[in-house]
Amino acid sequence: MVLTGHSLGRNKLEQLLKQGRQSKEDINSTYKIMRRVEAEELSLDAAELVITSTKQEIDEQWGLYDGFNVKLEKVLRARARRGVNCHGRYMPRMAVIPPGMDFSNVIAQEDTAEVDGELVALTNGDGASPKALPPIWSEVMRFLTNPHKPMILALSRPDPKKNITTLAAHYADAIGPCYGIPNYCDVWMDKLRCLTVTFGRSFPVLATW
């Protein structure tokens, strides 16, 4: 069996306990964490290979489980390669496959007069559109003062762990020189701080920008 995890139970439990908003009993009642951890332990025992996104996931997340130990796994793998008896001990092999896409076959569409005309028709309403605009369009467009500028589409729940502000900061660093604006990242971050809101159980997150 090949296994890949998502939001591992033991790590999630640690993070929730650090926040100090819920007891371990409340967390288990809400998220069924211990049932989740048990299923992950059983999956580790049955897996031949575990796919992770980062080495951190191996060391700091799967390393929390009884069914996996980073140092012992290396020892057992080395003994197995040499044909040495492992005395019944077994752990799955971990492999890192970083997230991302292969853009080598992607062809970027160049801006043309036709494309610009379609954009004007959509944004200004001066021309006929081939199909009705979705209701959400007006909500999206009110944040775009210049739709011709490059855009980043980041899809995630509003959670500080998703690090949207860092994404925006790197974007600002990249495009600042193009506009001849020094400290462009600082300007962007000031705008982002103005747009943080309180969400859920009173922690600040970025709403939109």
PDB file of C-alpha atoms in Angstrom:
ATOM      1  CA  MET A   1       0.000   0.000   0.000  1.00  0.00           C
ATOM      2  CA  VAL A   2       1.154   3.533  -0.812  1.00  0.00           C
ATOM      3  CA  LEU A   3       0.057   6.128   1.737  1.00  0.00           C
ATOM      4  CA  THR A   4      -0.028   9.941   1.733  1.00  0.00           C
ATOM      5  CA  GLY A   5      -1.255  11.933   4.710  1.00  0.00           C
ATOM      6  CA  HIS A   6      -3.105  15.190   5.038  1.00  0.00           C
ATOM      7  CA  SER A   7      -3.245  17.316   8.190  1.00  0.00           C
ATOM      8  CA  LEU A   8      -1.968  14.502  10.394  1.00  0.00           C
ATOM      9  CA  GLY A   9      -3.828  13.917  13.635  1.00  0.00           C
ATOM     10  CA  ARG A  10      -0.929  14.030  16.110  1.00  0.00           C
ATOM     11  CA  ASN A  11       0.422  17.245  14.594  1.00  0.00           C
ATOM     12  CA  LYS A  12      -3.030  18.800  14.500  1.00  0.00           C
ATOM     13  CA  LEU A  13      -3.553  17.898  18.159  1.00  0.00           C
ATOM     14  CA  GLU A  14      -0.258  19.564  19.113  1.00  0.00           C
ATOM     15  CA  GLN A  15      -1.140  22.746  17.226  1.00  0.00           C
ATOM     16  CA  LEU A  16      -4.625  22.962  18.749  1.00  0.00           C
ATOM     17  CA  LEU A  17      -3.268  22.425  22.263  1.00  0.00           C
ATOM     18  CA  LYS A  18      -0.695  25.208  21.719  1.00  0.00           C
ATOM     19  CA  GLN A  19      -3.514  27.617  20.847  1.00  0.00           C
ATOM     20  CA  GLY A  20      -4.913  27.013  24.326  1.00  0.00           C
ATOM     21  CA  ARG A  21      -8.549  27.425  23.333  1.00  0.00           C
ATOM     22  CA  GLN A  22      -9.642  23.817  23.923  1.00  0.00           C
ATOM     23  CA  SER A  23      -8.722  20.970  26.231  1.00  0.00           C
ATOM     24  CA  LYS A  24      -7.569  17.637  24.812  1.00  0.00           C
ATOM     25  CA  GLU A  25     -10.975  16.147  25.636  1.00  0.00           C
ATOM     26  CA  ASP A  26     -12.806  18.966  23.793  1.00  0.00           C
ATOM     27  CA  ILE A  27     -10.505  18.621  20.795  1.00  0.00           C
ATOM     28  CA  ASN A  28     -11.076  14.884  20.638  1.00  0.00           C
ATOM     29  CA  SER A  29     -14.825  15.389  20.912  1.00  0.00           C
ATOM     30  CA  THR A  30     -14.848  17.957  18.105  1.00  0.00           C
ATOM     31  CA  TYR A  31     -12.356  16.418  15.684  1.00  0.00           C
ATOM     32  CA  LYS A  32     -12.314  12.729  16.716  1.00  0.00           C
ATOM     33  CA  ILE A  33      -8.538  13.126  16.860  1.00  0.00           C
ATOM     34  CA  MET A  34      -7.706   9.859  18.645  1.00  0.00           C
ATOM     35  CA  ARG A  35      -9.757   7.826  16.177  1.00  0.00           C
ATOM     36  CA  ARG A  36      -7.910   9.603  13.398  1.00  0.00           C
ATOM     37  CA  VAL A  37      -4.514   8.904  14.995  1.00  0.00           C
ATOM     38  CA  GLU A  38      -5.395   5.223  15.409  1.00  0.00           C
ATOM     39  CA  ALA A  39      -6.306   4.980  11.716  1.00  0.00           C
ATOM     40  CA  GLU A  40      -3.032   6.683  10.761  1.00  0.00           C
ATOM     41  CA  GLU A  41      -1.017   4.274  12.954  1.00  0.00           C
ATOM     42  CA  LEU A  42      -2.745   1.280  11.338  1.00  0.00           C
ATOM     43  CA  SER A  43      -2.089   2.772   7.889  1.00  0.00           C
ATOM     44  CA  LEU A  44       1.608   3.201   8.715  1.00  0.00           C
ATOM     45  CA  ASP A  45       1.836  -0.458   9.740  1.00  0.00           C
ATOM     46  CA  ALA A  46       0.283  -1.567   6.440  1.00  0.00           C
ATOM     47  CA  ALA A  47       2.092   0.832   4.082  1.00  0.00           C
ATOM     48  CA  GLU A  48       5.094  -0.061   1.943  1.00  0.00           C
ATOM     49  CA  LEU A  49       5.681   3.570   0.950  1.00  0.00           C
ATOM     50  CA  VAL A  50       4.592   6.941   2.365  1.00  0.00           C
ATOM     51  CA  ILE A  51       4.582   9.975   0.066  1.00  0.00           C
ATOM     52  CA  THR A  52       5.167  13.366   1.699  1.00  0.00           C
ATOM     53  CA  SER A  53       5.448  16.937   0.406  1.00  0.00           C
ATOM     54  CA  THR A  54       8.460  17.972   2.512  1.00  0.00           C
ATOM     55  CA  LYS A  55      11.198  16.510   4.713  1.00  0.00           C
ATOM     56  CA  GLN A  56       9.656  18.486   7.583  1.00  0.00           C
ATOM     57  CA  GLU A  57       6.545  16.332   7.253  1.00  0.00           C
ATOM     58  CA  ILE A  58       8.696  13.219   7.715  1.00  0.00           C
ATOM     59  CA  ASP A  59      10.768  14.469  10.648  1.00  0.00           C
ATOM     60  CA  GLU A  60       8.275  16.585  12.594  1.00  0.00           C
ATOM     61  CA  GLN A  61       4.892  15.062  11.730  1.00  0.00           C
ATOM     62  CA  TRP A  62       5.219  11.360  10.906  1.00  0.00           C
ATOM     63  CA  GLY A  63       8.010  11.302  13.493  1.00  0.00           C
ATOM     64  CA  LEU A  64       5.342  11.782  16.179  1.00  0.00           C
ATOM     65  CA  TYR A  65       3.841   8.338  15.433  1.00  0.00           C
ATOM     66  CA  ASP A  66       4.620   5.038  17.146  1.00  0.00           C
ATOM     67  CA  GLY A  67       4.787   3.343  13.748  1.00  0.00           C
ATOM     68  CA  PHE A  68       7.627   5.505  12.457  1.00  0.00           C
ATOM     69  CA  ASN A  69      11.010   6.657  13.715  1.00  0.00           C
ATOM     70  CA  VAL A  70      13.347   8.537  11.392  1.00  0.00           C
ATOM     71  CA  LYS A  71      16.625   7.093  12.721  1.00  0.00           C
ATOM     72  CA  LEU A  72      15.333   3.565  13.167  1.00  0.00           C
ATOM     73  CA  GLU A  73      13.824   3.533   9.662  1.00  0.00           C
ATOM     74  CA  LYS A  74      17.243   4.360   8.177  1.00  0.00           C
ATOM     75  CA  VAL A  75      18.876   1.589  10.214  1.00  0.00           C
ATOM     76  CA  LEU A  76      16.262  -0.982   9.201  1.00  0.00           C
ATOM     77  CA  ARG A  77      16.528   0.002   5.532  1.00  0.00           C
ATOM     78  CA  ALA A  78      20.321  -0.332   5.627  1.00  0.00           C
ATOM     79  CA  ARG A  79      20.086  -3.760   7.328  1.00  0.00           C
ATOM     80  CA  ALA A  80      17.502  -4.930   4.774  1.00  0.00           C
ATOM     81  CA  ARG A  81      19.778  -3.882   1.887  1.00  0.00           C
ATOM     82  CA  ARG A  82      22.620  -5.914   3.392  1.00  0.00           C
ATOM     83  CA  GLY A  83      20.340  -8.869   4.026  1.00  0.00           C
ATOM     84  CA  VAL A  84      20.764  -8.583   7.803  1.00  0.00           C
ATOM     85  CA  ASN A  85      17.983  -9.821  10.079  1.00  0.00           C
ATOM     86  CA  CYS A  86      15.735  -6.951  11.271  1.00  0.00           C
ATOM     87  CA  HIS A  87      14.203  -9.135  14.033  1.00  0.00           C
ATOM     88  CA  GLY A  88      10.660  -8.581  12.796  1.00  0.00           C
ATOM     89  CA  ARG A  89      10.872  -4.780  12.877  1.00  0.00           C
ATOM     90  CA  TYR A  90       9.451  -2.992   9.859  1.00  0.00           C
ATOM     91  CA  MET A  91       8.793   0.616   8.864  1.00  0.00           C
ATOM     92  CA  PRO A  92       7.573   2.022   5.550  1.00  0.00           C
ATOM     93  CA  ARG A  93       9.920   3.926   3.264  1.00  0.00           C
ATOM     94  CA  MET A  94       9.336   7.690   3.100  1.00  0.00           C
ATOM     95  CA  ALA A  95       9.631   9.608  -0.175  1.00  0.00           C
ATOM     96  CA  VAL A  96       9.359  13.362  -0.722  1.00  0.00           C
ATOM     97  CA  ILE A  97       7.529  14.611  -3.824  1.00  0.00           C
ATOM     98  CA  PRO A  98       7.413  18.430  -3.608  1.00  0.00           C
ATOM     99  CA  PRO A  99       4.133  20.067  -4.672  1.00  0.00           C
ATOM    100  CA  GLY A 100       4.081  21.968  -7.942  1.00  0.00           C
ATOM    101  CA  MET A 101       3.439  21.730 -11.643  1.00  0.00           C
ATOM    102  CA  ASP A 102       5.498  21.080 -14.756  1.00  0.00           C
ATOM    103  CA  PHE A 103       5.039  24.175 -16.908  1.00  0.00           C
ATOM    104  CA  SER A 104       7.363  23.044 -19.702  1.00  0.00           C
ATOM    105  CA  ASN A 105       4.392  22.225 -21.951  1.00  0.00           C
ATOM    106  CA  VAL A 106       2.318  25.294 -21.029  1.00  0.00           C
ATOM    107  CA  ILE A 107       2.075  27.960 -23.727  1.00  0.00           C
ATOM    108  CA  ALA A 108       1.341  31.453 -22.424  1.00  0.00           C
ATOM    109  CA  GLN A 109      -1.224  33.394 -24.447  1.00  0.00           C
ATOM    110  CA  GLU A 110       0.086  36.706 -25.700  1.00  0.00           C
ATOM    111  CA  ASP A 111      -2.028  39.838 -25.243  1.00  0.00           C
ATOM    112  CA  THR A 112      -3.769  40.809 -28.461  1.00  0.00           C
ATOM    113  CA  ALA A 113      -6.250  43.458 -29.454  1.00  0.00           C
ATOM    114  CA  GLU A 114      -8.937  40.795 -29.464  1.00  0.00           C
ATOM    115  CA  VAL A 115      -8.138  39.725 -25.915  1.00  0.00           C
ATOM    116  CA  ASP A 116      -8.053  43.353 -24.736  1.00  0.00           C
ATOM    117  CA  GLY A 117     -11.425  43.948 -26.366  1.00  0.00           C
ATOM    118  CA  GLU A 118     -12.930  40.977 -24.527  1.00  0.00           C
ATOM    119  CA  LEU A 119     -11.530  42.269 -21.241  1.00  0.00           C
ATOM    120  CA  VAL A 120     -13.022  45.728 -21.787  1.00  0.00           C
ATOM    121  CA  ALA A 121     -16.375  44.144 -22.560  1.00  0.00           C
ATOM    122  CA  LEU A 122     -16.238  42.192 -19.307  1.00  0.00           C
ATOM    123  CA  THR A 123     -14.954  44.931 -17.019  1.00  0.00           C
ATOM    124  CA  ASN A 124     -16.602  48.088 -18.317  1.00  0.00           C
ATOM    125  CA  GLY A 125     -19.803  46.710 -19.760  1.00  0.00           C
ATOM    126  CA  ASP A 126     -19.307  48.689 -22.991  1.00  0.00           C
ATOM    127  CA  GLY A 127     -19.675  45.666 -25.237  1.00  0.00           C
ATOM    128  CA  ALA A 128     -21.756  42.548 -25.480  1.00  0.00           C
ATOM    129  CA  SER A 129     -20.502  39.467 -23.709  1.00  0.00           C
ATOM    130  CA  PRO A 130     -20.929  36.047 -25.365  1.00  0.00           C
ATOM    131  CA  LYS A 131     -22.487  34.712 -22.169  1.00  0.00           C
ATOM    132  CA  ALA A 132     -24.041  36.083 -19.024  1.00  0.00           C
ATOM    133  CA  LEU A 133     -21.586  37.121 -16.318  1.00  0.00           C
ATOM    134  CA  PRO A 134     -21.747  35.113 -13.097  1.00  0.00           C
ATOM    135  CA  PRO A 135     -23.261  36.986 -10.120  1.00  0.00           C
ATOM    136  CA  ILE A 136     -19.941  36.854  -8.249  1.00  0.00           C
ATOM    137  CA  TRP A 137     -18.199  38.860 -10.996  1.00  0.00           C
ATOM    138  CA  SER A 138     -19.205  42.267  -9.627  1.00  0.00           C
ATOM    139  CA  GLU A 139     -17.921  41.258  -6.183  1.00  0.00           C
ATOM    140  CA  VAL A 140     -14.557  40.223  -7.650  1.00  0.00           C
ATOM    141  CA  MET A 141     -14.127  43.225  -9.933  1.00  0.00           C
ATOM    142  CA  ARG A 142     -14.567  45.803  -7.187  1.00  0.00           C
ATOM    143  CA  PHE A 143     -11.147  44.783  -5.835  1.00  0.00           C
ATOM    144  CA  LEU A 144      -9.381  45.060  -9.226  1.00  0.00           C
ATOM    145  CA  THR A 145      -8.632  48.677 -10.142  1.00  0.00           C
ATOM    146  CA  ASN A 146      -6.562  47.511 -13.100  1.00  0.00           C
ATOM    147  CA  PRO A 147      -7.379  43.995 -14.323  1.00  0.00           C
ATOM    148  CA  HIS A 148      -4.463  44.150 -16.807  1.00  0.00           C
ATOM    149  CA  LYS A 149      -1.950  43.862 -13.974  1.00  0.00           C
ATOM    150  CA  PRO A 150      -0.517  40.422 -13.122  1.00  0.00           C
ATOM    151  CA  MET A 151      -2.647  38.447 -10.676  1.00  0.00           C
ATOM    152  CA  ILE A 152      -2.065  35.744  -8.100  1.00  0.00           C
ATOM    153  CA  LEU A 153      -4.979  33.443  -7.346  1.00  0.00           C
ATOM    154  CA  ALA A 154      -4.505  31.905  -3.894  1.00  0.00           C
ATOM    155  CA  LEU A 155      -7.185  29.483  -2.750  1.00  0.00           C
ATOM    156  CA  SER A 156      -7.203  28.569   0.927  1.00  0.00           C
ATOM    157  CA  ARG A 157      -9.234  28.894   4.069  1.00  0.00           C
ATOM    158  CA  PRO A 158      -8.645  32.135   6.044  1.00  0.00           C
ATOM    159  CA  ASP A 159      -5.985  30.776   8.369  1.00  0.00           C
ATOM    160  CA  PRO A 160      -2.670  32.390   9.403  1.00  0.00           C
ATOM    161  CA  LYS A 161      -0.921  29.033   8.758  1.00  0.00           C
ATOM    162  CA  LYS A 162      -1.661  29.450   5.035  1.00  0.00           C
ATOM    163  CA  ASN A 163       0.776  32.395   5.021  1.00  0.00           C
ATOM    164  CA  ILE A 164      -0.991  34.531   2.412  1.00  0.00           C
ATOM    165  CA  THR A 165       0.893  37.633   3.578  1.00  0.00           C
ATOM    166  CA  THR A 166       4.244  36.008   2.720  1.00  0.00           C
ATOM    167  CA  LEU A 167       2.944  35.150  -0.752  1.00  0.00           C
ATOM    168  CA  ALA A 168       1.940  38.788  -1.263  1.00  0.00           C
ATOM    169  CA  ALA A 169       5.288  40.008   0.090  1.00  0.00           C
ATOM    170  CA  HIS A 170       7.297  37.895  -2.372  1.00  0.00           C
ATOM    171  CA  TYR A 171       5.021  39.055  -5.182  1.00  0.00           C
ATOM    172  CA  ALA A 172       5.615  42.677  -4.183  1.00  0.00           C
ATOM    173  CA  ASP A 173       9.391  42.130  -4.076  1.00  0.00           C
ATOM    174  CA  ALA A 174       9.254  40.663  -7.584  1.00  0.00           C
ATOM    175  CA  ILE A 175       7.217  43.438  -9.230  1.00  0.00           C
ATOM    176  CA  GLY A 176       8.543  46.433  -7.240  1.00  0.00           C
ATOM    177  CA  PRO A 177      11.568  47.021  -9.522  1.00  0.00           C
ATOM    178  CA  CYS A 178       9.287  46.902 -12.579  1.00  0.00           C
ATOM    179  CA  TYR A 179       7.413  49.955 -11.284  1.00  0.00           C
ATOM    180  CA  GLY A 180      10.489  51.713  -9.915  1.00  0.00           C
ATOM    181  CA  ILE A 181       9.056  51.742  -6.392  1.00  0.00           C
ATOM    182  CA  PRO A 182      11.585  51.301  -3.553  1.00  0.00           C
ATOM    183  CA  ASN A 183      10.480  49.234  -0.567  1.00  0.00           C
ATOM    184  CA  TYR A 184       7.430  48.109  -2.513  1.00  0.00           C
ATOM    185  CA  CYS A 185       7.078  45.115  -0.220  1.00  0.00           C
ATOM    186  CA  ASP A 186       6.711  47.428   2.809  1.00  0.00           C
ATOM    187  CA  VAL A 187       3.983  49.367   1.019  1.00  0.00           C
ATOM    188  CA  TRP A 188       2.099  46.178   0.227  1.00  0.00           C
ATOM    189  CA  MET A 189       2.440  44.803   3.723  1.00  0.00           C
ATOM    190  CA  ASP A 190       1.055  48.038   5.187  1.00  0.00           C
ATOM    191  CA  LYS A 191      -1.990  47.658   2.939  1.00  0.00           C
ATOM    192  CA  LEU A 192      -2.358  44.026   3.935  1.00  0.00           C
ATOM    193  CA  ARG A 193      -2.297  44.856   7.634  1.00  0.00           C
ATOM    194  CA  CYS A 194      -5.132  47.304   7.075  1.00  0.00           C
ATOM    195  CA  LEU A 195      -7.189  44.517   5.552  1.00  0.00           C
ATOM    196  CA  THR A 196      -6.848  41.959   8.324  1.00  0.00           C
ATOM    197  CA  VAL A 197     -10.037  41.056  10.129  1.00  0.00           C
ATOM    198  CA  THR A 198     -11.105  38.978  13.096  1.00  0.00           C
ATOM    199  CA  PHE A 199     -12.348  35.561  12.051  1.00  0.00           C
ATOM    200  CA  GLY A 200     -13.898  32.725  13.997  1.00  0.00           C
ATOM    201  CA  ARG A 201     -12.477  32.449  17.499  1.00  0.00           C
ATOM    202  CA  SER A 202     -10.860  35.886  17.547  1.00  0.00           C
ATOM    203  CA  PHE A 203      -7.668  35.403  15.584  1.00  0.00           C
ATOM    204  CA  PRO A 204      -6.652  37.893  12.854  1.00  0.00           C
ATOM    205  CA  VAL A 205      -6.493  36.714   9.256  1.00  0.00           C
ATOM    206  CA  LEU A 206      -6.272  38.320   5.862  1.00  0.00           C
ATOM    207  CA  ALA A 207      -9.759  38.775   4.432  1.00  0.00           C
ATOM    208  CA  THR A 208      -8.932  40.090   0.967  1.00  0.00           C
ATOM    209  CA  TRP A 209      -6.610  42.518  -0.664  1.00  0.00           C
TER     210      TRP A 209
END
